[in-house]
Short mmCIF file of C-alpha atoms in Angstrom, two decimals:
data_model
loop_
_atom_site.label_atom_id
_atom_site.label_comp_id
_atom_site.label_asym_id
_atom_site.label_seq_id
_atom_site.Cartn_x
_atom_site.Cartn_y
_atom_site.Cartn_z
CA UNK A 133 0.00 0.00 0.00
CA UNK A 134 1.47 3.13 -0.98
CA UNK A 135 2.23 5.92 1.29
CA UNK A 136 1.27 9.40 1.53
CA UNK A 137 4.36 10.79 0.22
CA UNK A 138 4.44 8.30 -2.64
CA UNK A 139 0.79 8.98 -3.25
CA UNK A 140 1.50 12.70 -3.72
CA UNK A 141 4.99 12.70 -4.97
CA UNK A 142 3.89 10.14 -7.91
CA UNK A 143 0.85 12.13 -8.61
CA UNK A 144 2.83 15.26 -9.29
CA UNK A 145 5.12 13.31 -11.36
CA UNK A 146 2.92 11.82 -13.66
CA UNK A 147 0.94 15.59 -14.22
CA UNK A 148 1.76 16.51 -18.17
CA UNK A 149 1.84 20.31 -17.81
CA UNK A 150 2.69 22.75 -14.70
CA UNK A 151 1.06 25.94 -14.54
CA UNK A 152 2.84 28.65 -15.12
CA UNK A 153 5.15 29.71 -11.70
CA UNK A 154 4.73 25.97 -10.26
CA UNK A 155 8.15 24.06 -9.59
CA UNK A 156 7.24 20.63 -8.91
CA UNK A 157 11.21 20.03 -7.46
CA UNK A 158 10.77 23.04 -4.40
CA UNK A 159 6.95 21.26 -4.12
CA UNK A 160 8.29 17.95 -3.71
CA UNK A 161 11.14 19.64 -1.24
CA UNK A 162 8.31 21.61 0.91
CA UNK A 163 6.77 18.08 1.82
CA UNK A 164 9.60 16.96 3.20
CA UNK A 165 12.18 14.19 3.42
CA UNK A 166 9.69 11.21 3.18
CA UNK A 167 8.92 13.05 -0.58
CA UNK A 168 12.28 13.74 -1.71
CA UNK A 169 13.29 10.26 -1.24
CA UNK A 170 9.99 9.02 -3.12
CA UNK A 171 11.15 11.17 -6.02
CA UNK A 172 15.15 9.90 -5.63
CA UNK A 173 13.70 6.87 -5.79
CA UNK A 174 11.34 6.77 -8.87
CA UNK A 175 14.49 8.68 -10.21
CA UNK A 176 16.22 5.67 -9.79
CA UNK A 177 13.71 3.40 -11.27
CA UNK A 178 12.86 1.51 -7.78
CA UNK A 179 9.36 1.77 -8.21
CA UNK A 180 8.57 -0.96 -10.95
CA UNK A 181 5.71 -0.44 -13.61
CA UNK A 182 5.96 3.28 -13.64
CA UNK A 183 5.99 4.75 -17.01
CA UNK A 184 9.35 5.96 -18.06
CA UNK A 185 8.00 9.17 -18.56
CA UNK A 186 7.03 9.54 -14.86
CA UNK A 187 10.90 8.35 -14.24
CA UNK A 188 12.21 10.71 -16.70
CA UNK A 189 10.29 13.66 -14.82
CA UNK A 190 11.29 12.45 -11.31
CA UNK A 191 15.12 12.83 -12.89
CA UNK A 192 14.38 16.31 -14.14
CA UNK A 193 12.80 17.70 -11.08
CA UNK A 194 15.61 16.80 -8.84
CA UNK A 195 17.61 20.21 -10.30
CA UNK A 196 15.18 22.29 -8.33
CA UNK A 197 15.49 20.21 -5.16
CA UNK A 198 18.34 21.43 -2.50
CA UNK A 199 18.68 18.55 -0.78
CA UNK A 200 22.21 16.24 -0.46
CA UNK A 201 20.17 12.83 -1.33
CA UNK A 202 19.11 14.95 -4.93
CA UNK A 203 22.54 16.15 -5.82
CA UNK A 204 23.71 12.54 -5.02
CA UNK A 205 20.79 10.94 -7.15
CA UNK A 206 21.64 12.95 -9.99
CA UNK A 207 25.40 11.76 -9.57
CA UNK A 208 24.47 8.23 -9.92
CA UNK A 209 22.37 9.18 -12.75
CA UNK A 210 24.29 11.10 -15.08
CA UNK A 211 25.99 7.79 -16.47
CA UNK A 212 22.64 6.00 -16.79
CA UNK A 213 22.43 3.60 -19.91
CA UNK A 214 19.21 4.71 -20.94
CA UNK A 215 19.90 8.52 -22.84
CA UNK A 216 17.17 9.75 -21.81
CA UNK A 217 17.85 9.83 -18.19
CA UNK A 218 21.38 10.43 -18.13
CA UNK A 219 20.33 13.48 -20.64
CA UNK A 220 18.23 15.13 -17.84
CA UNK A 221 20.54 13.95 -15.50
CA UNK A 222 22.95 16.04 -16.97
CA UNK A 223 20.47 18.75 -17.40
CA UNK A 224 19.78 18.78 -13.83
CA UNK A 225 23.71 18.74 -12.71
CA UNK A 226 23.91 21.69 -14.59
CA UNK A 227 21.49 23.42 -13.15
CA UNK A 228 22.72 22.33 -9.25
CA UNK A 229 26.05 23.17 -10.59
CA UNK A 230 26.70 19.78 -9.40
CA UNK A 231 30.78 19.65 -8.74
CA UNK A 232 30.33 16.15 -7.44
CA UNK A 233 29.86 14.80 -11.07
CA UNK A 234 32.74 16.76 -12.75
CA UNK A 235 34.98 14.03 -12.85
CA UNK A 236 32.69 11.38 -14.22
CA UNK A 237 31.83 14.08 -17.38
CA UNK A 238 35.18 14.53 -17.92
CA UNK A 239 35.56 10.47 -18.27
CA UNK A 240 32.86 10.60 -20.39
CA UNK A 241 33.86 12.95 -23.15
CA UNK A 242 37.04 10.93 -23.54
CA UNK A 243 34.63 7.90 -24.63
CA UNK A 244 34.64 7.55 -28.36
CA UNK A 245 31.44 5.89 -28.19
CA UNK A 246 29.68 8.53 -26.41
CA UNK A 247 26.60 9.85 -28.41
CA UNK A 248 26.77 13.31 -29.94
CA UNK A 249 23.70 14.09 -28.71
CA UNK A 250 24.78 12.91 -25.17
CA UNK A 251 28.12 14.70 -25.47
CA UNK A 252 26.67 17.98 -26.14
CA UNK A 253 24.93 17.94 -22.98
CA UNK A 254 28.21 16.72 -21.49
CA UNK A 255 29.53 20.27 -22.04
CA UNK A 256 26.77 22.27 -21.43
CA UNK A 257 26.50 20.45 -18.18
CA UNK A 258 30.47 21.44 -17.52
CA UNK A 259 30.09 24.97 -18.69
CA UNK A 260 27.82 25.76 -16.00
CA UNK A 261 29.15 24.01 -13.38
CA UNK A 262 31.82 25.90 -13.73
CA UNK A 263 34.12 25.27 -11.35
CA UNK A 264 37.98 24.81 -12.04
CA UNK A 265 37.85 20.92 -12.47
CA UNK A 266 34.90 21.49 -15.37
CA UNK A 267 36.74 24.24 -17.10
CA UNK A 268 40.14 21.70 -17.09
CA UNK A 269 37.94 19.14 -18.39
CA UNK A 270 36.43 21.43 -21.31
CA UNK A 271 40.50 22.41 -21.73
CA UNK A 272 41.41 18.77 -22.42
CA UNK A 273 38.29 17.90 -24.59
CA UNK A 274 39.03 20.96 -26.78
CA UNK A 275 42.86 19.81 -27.33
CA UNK A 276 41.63 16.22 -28.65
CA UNK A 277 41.56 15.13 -31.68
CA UNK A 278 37.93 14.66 -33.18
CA UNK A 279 39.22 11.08 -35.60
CA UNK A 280 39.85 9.85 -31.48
CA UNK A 281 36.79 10.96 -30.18
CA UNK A 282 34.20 11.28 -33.00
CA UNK A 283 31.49 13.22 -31.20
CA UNK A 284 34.42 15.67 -30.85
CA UNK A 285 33.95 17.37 -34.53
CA UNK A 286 30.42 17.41 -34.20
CA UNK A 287 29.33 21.11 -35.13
CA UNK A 288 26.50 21.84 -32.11
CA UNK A 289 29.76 20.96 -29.57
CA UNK A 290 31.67 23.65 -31.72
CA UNK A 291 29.52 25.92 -31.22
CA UNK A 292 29.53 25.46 -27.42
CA UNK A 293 33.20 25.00 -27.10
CA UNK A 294 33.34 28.43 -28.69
CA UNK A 295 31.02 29.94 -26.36
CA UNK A 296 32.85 28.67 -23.31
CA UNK A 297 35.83 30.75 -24.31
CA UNK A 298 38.50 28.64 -23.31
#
């Protein structure tokens, strides 16, 4: 039987538009610990026969959530199989300026088998985060060579390479 929080916090996830001014992340946040955990945890994909939309929203709402158990569910996430998570994971360590995941974004751009589509959220993830560490890793994926890294010569990356001005 599902709890309150779980009852609410799935409710809000599964909801196909916001009005305008709602955030359901600092909604989820007012109702406590009990709800951010719910919503770390459909995140995650622990709650079996949700929709992967409703999973997909849990990972995007955690950006608005200031809470250590988000920022550490968004870590885990940004190197999810599935693009589609690890694309608003990304999103959302951008947006928590999330240093904790600088390293693994770094070890991802070096992968020559990352997608463009994921790589390009790779950087715009690092460029605002930031922090020392990011720009370093930006440094080092601008100096390689795009025949060892495909995604590397893609044109959208260019363009946001160039707009980091490194």
């Amino acid at each position: 039987m599902p709890n309150q929080d779980e009852i609410r916090v799935l409710n809000l996830l599964s909801v196909v538009d916001y009005g305008p001014g709602t955030d359901p992340g600092k909604l989820i946040q007012s109702w406590g610990n009990g709800a951010v955990t719910v919503a770390c945890e459909t995140a995650l994909g622990s709650y079996p026969g949700l929709s992967p939309k409703v999973r997909t929203n849990a990972v995007a709402v955690l950006e608005t959530i200031d809470h250590p158990q988000a920022r550490e569910t968004v870590a885990m996430l940004v190197k999810d199989p599935n693009s589609d998570v690890s694309i608003r994971a990304l999103r959302a360590a951008a947006g928590q300026k999330n240093t904790a995941v600088v390293g693994d974004l770094a070890t991802m751009l070096q992968s020559p088998s990352l997608s463009p589509l994921v790589a390009v959220e790779v950087v715009k993830a690092l460029i605002n985060i930031g922090s020392t560490q990011a720009k370093k890793a930006l440094q080092t994926y601008k100096e390689a060579n795009a025949n060892q890294l495909p995604h590397r010569g893609n044109a959208l990356i260019a363009s946001y390479m160039e707009k980091a001005q490194l």
